[in-house]
Structures are given as structure tokens and as C-alpha cells.
Amino acid sequence: KELLQDLMLFWSSRENKLVSLKEYTEAMGEEQKYIYFAAGESRERLAQLPQLELLREKGCDVLFFTEDVDEFIPQTLQKYAEKEFRNIAADDLGLTSDEEKKAIEEKQEAAKPTLDFIKETLGDKVKEVRLSAALKSHPVCLAPEAGMSFEMEKYFQRMSPEMGVKAGRILELNAAHPVFAALQLAVAQDKEKAEKYVRILYAQALLMADLPLENPTEYTDL
């Protein structure tokens, strides 16, 4: 492990080139605690992830993992240069202050009727519905439940489809986005319209996570 870890190269979202873990950690700002990565089929798709926006704003680089084996590397290494790895689509980014966390918790409690309605509408399609601490300009995103990422799900489905391995889906919403305000209003005034909004948002979250729509025809008819 020690001999090979400095030979690996990953695409840097900030430098727009291949970099080693050594180069990445040496370029990290003093306040950055983690090595951030995103896993997917292509750099182009990963560059569009809604979770990337906050990290760009904070000046943090993100490594793009585009090979099947890449996502197993953090599990094997655990740390590099005493820095833990964080999956930007699944893990706590560690960029939220205690005050910001408290504000999100308060918003979460205030939005509970809307979040409960979303969970009831989607049923077992999602494990949880919550407000996001990472979204900036996007209204929604999908995060995997702890333990398995969406890319691992795709990998195991390709290798052993009969196992039916599937990552739990967590729907995250941006409380500051106008779409969320419109959804809250619809929940209060027009449940049928609100259900349609929820299904559209869930479909959009699937697409942004590069996951297949369960019923494309239903989406186009909404």
C-alpha cells in the first residue's frame, strides 16, 4: 500500500489535470480537513454534480474517480497524509459551522410537514427526506445511505445482477430554493399538485445522480 499510493493519479476538478494524492494534499488549504472525491462514469458528468458547487465556493479541490476500482481505494487506504477521504455525494463535508448546523436543524423542524409529505408520496423509493447543507443553486439532490454509494450499486449490479444490490436513497432539498417554497405552498393548498412536484423533483434527483428513471414515460407525462 505504501509503495503504490503515490503512483496513483486522479483527475483534479480544480487543476483540470491528473494529480497524485501527494500533489492534492500539498495544494490543500490550511482549513481543509479532508480529501474530497466524487465517483462516476465520466469527468463531464461528475463536474455537473450539485454537491460540487459548495466545494468550489470554498476553494476545495475534488478528485474524480472514473474507474470501477477507484472507489475501493479510500476504503483500502483509509487516510493519506493523515487526511481522511470524503465522498462528496454521501459524506458530511465538514464545511458547516455549529451555527449553520443549528439553523438547518431549525429549518428541518419547521419544514417537517412538507418533508413528511414528500416521504409519504415517495414511499419506499427513499429511505429519508431531509434538508441539505450542501446545495446552493440546485433545488434537490440524491445521496446514498451510509454503507454503499450509487457507483458501488452499479458495479455490483453489473457483476452480480441476481443479488439485487441497491443503495438506499436519501432525498435532499434546498430550503432556500424557490422550488421548495412553491412545494410548501402546494402541500398546504393543493395536494395533487404537490404530489406532481415531488415526483418531478425525485426524477430530477435520479437524473443528476446518473441513475435510471424507474418510469421515463411517467416523468414525461407529469
mmCIF file of N, CA and C in Angstrom, residues 79-140:
data_model
loop_
_atom_site.group_PDB
_atom_site.id
_atom_site.type_symbol
_atom_site.label_atom_id
_atom_site.label_comp_id
_atom_site.label_asym_id
_atom_site.label_seq_id
_atom_site.Cartn_x
_atom_site.Cartn_y
_atom_site.Cartn_z
ATOM 1 N N LYS A 79 -6.646 6.675 5.039
ATOM 2 C CA LYS A 79 -6.130 8.045 5.095
ATOM 3 C C LYS A 79 -4.922 8.178 4.179
ATOM 4 N N TYR A 80 -4.664 9.427 3.815
ATOM 5 C CA TYR A 80 -3.399 9.738 3.142
ATOM 6 C C TYR A 80 -2.894 11.045 3.747
ATOM 7 N N ALA A 81 -1.655 11.053 4.168
ATOM 8 C CA ALA A 81 -1.071 12.217 4.838
ATOM 9 C C ALA A 81 -1.951 12.670 6.008
ATOM 10 N N GLU A 82 -2.485 11.689 6.719
ATOM 11 C CA GLU A 82 -3.348 11.928 7.892
ATOM 12 C C GLU A 82 -4.667 12.612 7.543
ATOM 13 N N LYS A 83 -5.044 12.604 6.264
ATOM 14 C CA LYS A 83 -6.304 13.187 5.828
ATOM 15 C C LYS A 83 -7.267 12.078 5.419
ATOM 16 N N GLU A 84 -8.469 12.106 5.973
ATOM 17 C CA GLU A 84 -9.482 11.129 5.600
ATOM 18 C C GLU A 84 -10.083 11.479 4.235
ATOM 19 N N PHE A 85 -10.622 10.454 3.574
ATOM 20 C CA PHE A 85 -11.319 10.654 2.309
ATOM 21 C C PHE A 85 -12.801 10.915 2.583
ATOM 22 N N ARG A 86 -13.409 11.805 1.803
ATOM 23 C CA ARG A 86 -14.831 12.070 1.918
ATOM 24 C C ARG A 86 -15.473 12.069 0.531
ATOM 25 N N ASN A 87 -16.504 11.243 0.380
ATOM 26 C CA ASN A 87 -17.292 11.188 -0.853
ATOM 27 C C ASN A 87 -18.269 12.356 -0.840
ATOM 28 N N ILE A 88 -18.182 13.269 -1.794
ATOM 29 C CA ILE A 88 -18.999 14.483 -1.735
ATOM 30 C C ILE A 88 -20.489 14.197 -1.918
ATOM 31 N N ALA A 89 -20.822 13.036 -2.481
ATOM 32 C CA ALA A 89 -22.230 12.701 -2.687
ATOM 33 C C ALA A 89 -22.842 11.965 -1.506
ATOM 34 N N ALA A 90 -22.012 11.553 -0.562
ATOM 35 C CA ALA A 90 -22.528 10.712 0.519
ATOM 36 C C ALA A 90 -22.146 11.165 1.920
ATOM 37 N N ASP A 91 -20.963 11.753 2.066
ATOM 38 C CA ASP A 91 -20.430 12.031 3.403
ATOM 39 C C ASP A 91 -20.651 13.478 3.829
ATOM 40 N N ASP A 92 -20.567 13.693 5.128
ATOM 41 C CA ASP A 92 -20.558 15.043 5.678
ATOM 42 C C ASP A 92 -19.272 15.727 5.212
ATOM 43 N N LEU A 93 -19.407 16.871 4.569
ATOM 44 C CA LEU A 93 -18.244 17.542 4.009
ATOM 45 C C LEU A 93 -17.416 18.270 5.068
ATOM 46 N N GLY A 94 -17.964 18.422 6.271
ATOM 47 C CA GLY A 94 -17.229 19.086 7.332
ATOM 48 C C GLY A 94 -17.036 20.575 7.092
ATOM 49 N N LEU A 95 -17.921 21.180 6.318
ATOM 50 C CA LEU A 95 -17.789 22.594 5.980
ATOM 51 C C LEU A 95 -18.855 23.457 6.645
ATOM 52 N N THR A 96 -19.685 22.839 7.492
ATOM 53 C CA THR A 96 -20.784 23.562 8.122
ATOM 54 C C THR A 96 -20.446 23.879 9.570
ATOM 55 N N SER A 97 -20.579 25.145 9.932
ATOM 56 C CA SER A 97 -20.292 25.556 11.310
ATOM 57 C C SER A 97 -21.412 25.095 12.240
ATOM 58 N N ASP A 98 -21.159 25.150 13.525
ATOM 59 C CA ASP A 98 -22.180 24.763 14.511
ATOM 60 C C ASP A 98 -23.419 25.646 14.375
ATOM 61 N N GLU A 99 -23.199 26.928 14.110
ATOM 62 C CA GLU A 99 -24.329 27.844 13.937
ATOM 63 C C GLU A 99 -25.160 27.468 12.714
ATOM 64 N N GLU A 100 -24.470 27.121 11.625
ATOM 65 C CA GLU A 100 -25.162 26.731 10.395
ATOM 66 C C GLU A 100 -25.923 25.418 10.595
ATOM 67 N N LYS A 101 -25.306 24.486 11.335
ATOM 68 C CA LYS A 101 -25.971 23.219 11.616
ATOM 69 C C LYS A 101 -27.240 23.440 12.434
ATOM 70 N N LYS A 102 -27.155 24.338 13.403
ATOM 71 C CA LYS A 102 -28.320 24.644 14.229
ATOM 72 C C LYS A 102 -29.424 25.272 13.396
ATOM 73 N N ALA A 103 -29.047 26.162 12.473
ATOM 74 C CA ALA A 103 -30.031 26.817 11.607
ATOM 75 C C ALA A 103 -30.723 25.795 10.712
ATOM 76 N N ILE A 104 -29.968 24.820 10.201
ATOM 77 C CA ILE A 104 -30.544 23.780 9.349
ATOM 78 C C ILE A 104 -31.505 22.908 10.152
ATOM 79 N N GLU A 105 -31.118 22.578 11.376
ATOM 80 C CA GLU A 105 -31.992 21.775 12.248
ATOM 81 C C GLU A 105 -33.311 22.489 12.513
ATOM 82 N N GLU A 106 -33.233 23.798 12.719
ATOM 83 C CA GLU A 106 -34.448 24.588 12.956
ATOM 84 C C GLU A 106 -35.323 24.625 11.709
ATOM 85 N N LYS A 107 -34.689 24.780 10.546
ATOM 86 C CA LYS A 107 -35.445 24.774 9.284
ATOM 87 C C LYS A 107 -36.063 23.399 9.035
ATOM 88 N N GLN A 108 -35.308 22.357 9.390
ATOM 89 C CA GLN A 108 -35.794 20.987 9.226
ATOM 90 C C GLN A 108 -37.068 20.768 10.042
ATOM 91 N N GLU A 109 -37.067 21.252 11.265
ATOM 92 C CA GLU A 109 -38.238 21.100 12.130
ATOM 93 C C GLU A 109 -39.417 21.903 11.586
ATOM 94 N N ALA A 110 -39.143 23.116 11.114
ATOM 95 C CA ALA A 110 -40.212 23.957 10.571
ATOM 96 C C ALA A 110 -40.792 23.375 9.287
ATOM 97 N N ALA A 111 -39.937 22.672 8.529
ATOM 98 C CA ALA A 111 -40.379 22.108 7.243
ATOM 99 C C ALA A 111 -40.891 20.681 7.373
ATOM 100 N N LYS A 112 -41.036 20.180 8.603
ATOM 101 C CA LYS A 112 -41.406 18.776 8.825
ATOM 102 C C LYS A 112 -42.691 18.360 8.088
ATOM 103 N N PRO A 113 -43.753 19.174 8.076
ATOM 104 C CA PRO A 113 -44.955 18.755 7.340
ATOM 105 C C PRO A 113 -44.680 18.506 5.853
ATOM 106 N N THR A 114 -43.860 19.360 5.244
ATOM 107 C CA THR A 114 -43.524 19.188 3.830
ATOM 108 C C THR A 114 -42.644 17.966 3.623
ATOM 109 N N LEU A 115 -41.640 17.787 4.476
ATOM 110 C CA LEU A 115 -40.738 16.640 4.340
ATOM 111 C C LEU A 115 -41.481 15.328 4.576
ATOM 112 N N ASP A 116 -42.400 15.316 5.532
ATOM 113 C CA ASP A 116 -43.211 14.120 5.784
ATOM 114 C C ASP A 116 -44.096 13.810 4.581
ATOM 115 N N PHE A 117 -44.633 14.859 3.958
ATOM 116 C CA PHE A 117 -45.484 14.672 2.769
ATOM 117 C C PHE A 117 -44.666 14.060 1.626
ATOM 118 N N ILE A 118 -43.452 14.539 1.449
ATOM 119 C CA ILE A 118 -42.586 14.007 0.388
ATOM 120 C C ILE A 118 -42.299 12.530 0.632
ATOM 121 N N LYS A 119 -41.959 12.178 1.868
ATOM 122 C CA LYS A 119 -41.658 10.779 2.201
ATOM 123 C C LYS A 119 -42.889 9.905 1.994
ATOM 124 N N GLU A 120 -44.049 10.397 2.383
ATOM 125 C CA GLU A 120 -45.286 9.640 2.210
ATOM 126 C C GLU A 120 -45.591 9.436 0.727
ATOM 127 N N THR A 121 -45.335 10.460 -0.075
ATOM 128 C CA THR A 121 -45.597 10.376 -1.516
ATOM 129 C C THR A 121 -44.672 9.377 -2.197
ATOM 130 N N LEU A 122 -43.402 9.393 -1.827
ATOM 131 C CA LEU A 122 -42.419 8.524 -2.480
ATOM 132 C C LEU A 122 -42.356 7.130 -1.864
ATOM 133 N N GLY A 123 -42.833 6.979 -0.646
ATOM 134 C CA GLY A 123 -42.864 5.664 -0.014
ATOM 135 C C GLY A 123 -41.484 5.049 0.125
ATOM 136 N N ASP A 124 -41.371 3.773 -0.228
ATOM 137 C CA ASP A 124 -40.100 3.070 -0.035
ATOM 138 C C ASP A 124 -39.077 3.351 -1.137
ATOM 139 N N LYS A 125 -39.371 4.291 -2.023
ATOM 140 C CA LYS A 125 -38.370 4.691 -3.018
ATOM 141 C C LYS A 125 -37.201 5.409 -2.348
ATOM 142 N N VAL A 126 -37.484 6.046 -1.209
ATOM 143 C CA VAL A 126 -36.424 6.743 -0.474
ATOM 144 C C VAL A 126 -36.414 6.297 0.980
ATOM 145 N N LYS A 127 -35.232 6.284 1.564
ATOM 146 C CA LYS A 127 -35.091 5.931 2.975
ATOM 147 C C LYS A 127 -35.368 7.128 3.878
ATOM 148 N N GLU A 128 -35.051 8.319 3.348
ATOM 149 C CA GLU A 128 -35.158 9.522 4.183
ATOM 150 C C GLU A 128 -35.317 10.739 3.287
ATOM 151 N N VAL A 129 -35.960 11.762 3.821
ATOM 152 C CA VAL A 129 -36.068 13.063 3.147
ATOM 153 C C VAL A 129 -35.583 14.115 4.136
ATOM 154 N N ARG A 130 -34.646 14.968 3.711
ATOM 155 C CA ARG A 130 -34.094 15.962 4.624
ATOM 156 C C ARG A 130 -33.642 17.200 3.873
ATOM 157 N N LEU A 131 -33.380 18.254 4.613
ATOM 158 C CA LEU A 131 -32.830 19.466 4.025
ATOM 159 C C LEU A 131 -31.320 19.299 3.862
ATOM 160 N N SER A 132 -30.792 19.945 2.839
ATOM 161 C CA SER A 132 -29.372 19.802 2.517
ATOM 162 C C SER A 132 -28.550 20.952 3.086
ATOM 163 N N ALA A 133 -27.315 20.618 3.474
ATOM 164 C CA ALA A 133 -26.363 21.637 3.906
ATOM 165 C C ALA A 133 -25.397 21.994 2.790
ATOM 166 N N ALA A 134 -25.495 21.282 1.653
ATOM 167 C CA ALA A 134 -24.511 21.455 0.577
ATOM 168 C C ALA A 134 -25.058 22.168 -0.654
ATOM 169 N N LEU A 135 -26.359 22.082 -0.899
ATOM 170 C CA LEU A 135 -26.916 22.631 -2.134
ATOM 171 C C LEU A 135 -26.884 24.159 -2.130
ATOM 172 N N LYS A 136 -26.576 24.718 -3.292
ATOM 173 C CA LYS A 136 -26.530 26.163 -3.442
ATOM 174 C C LYS A 136 -27.595 26.640 -4.442
ATOM 175 N N SER A 137 -27.380 26.394 -5.744
ATOM 176 C CA SER A 137 -28.327 26.874 -6.755
ATOM 177 C C SER A 137 -29.309 25.796 -7.208
ATOM 178 N N HIS A 138 -29.046 24.535 -6.851
ATOM 179 C CA HIS A 138 -29.920 23.444 -7.275
ATOM 180 C C HIS A 138 -30.993 23.183 -6.204
ATOM 181 N N PRO A 139 -32.182 22.769 -6.632
ATOM 182 C CA PRO A 139 -33.255 22.554 -5.656
ATOM 183 C C PRO A 139 -33.206 21.223 -4.940
ATOM 184 N N VAL A 140 -32.524 20.231 -5.519
ATOM 185 C CA VAL A 140 -32.621 18.873 -4.990
ATOM 186 C C VAL A 140 -31.400 18.065 -5.391
#
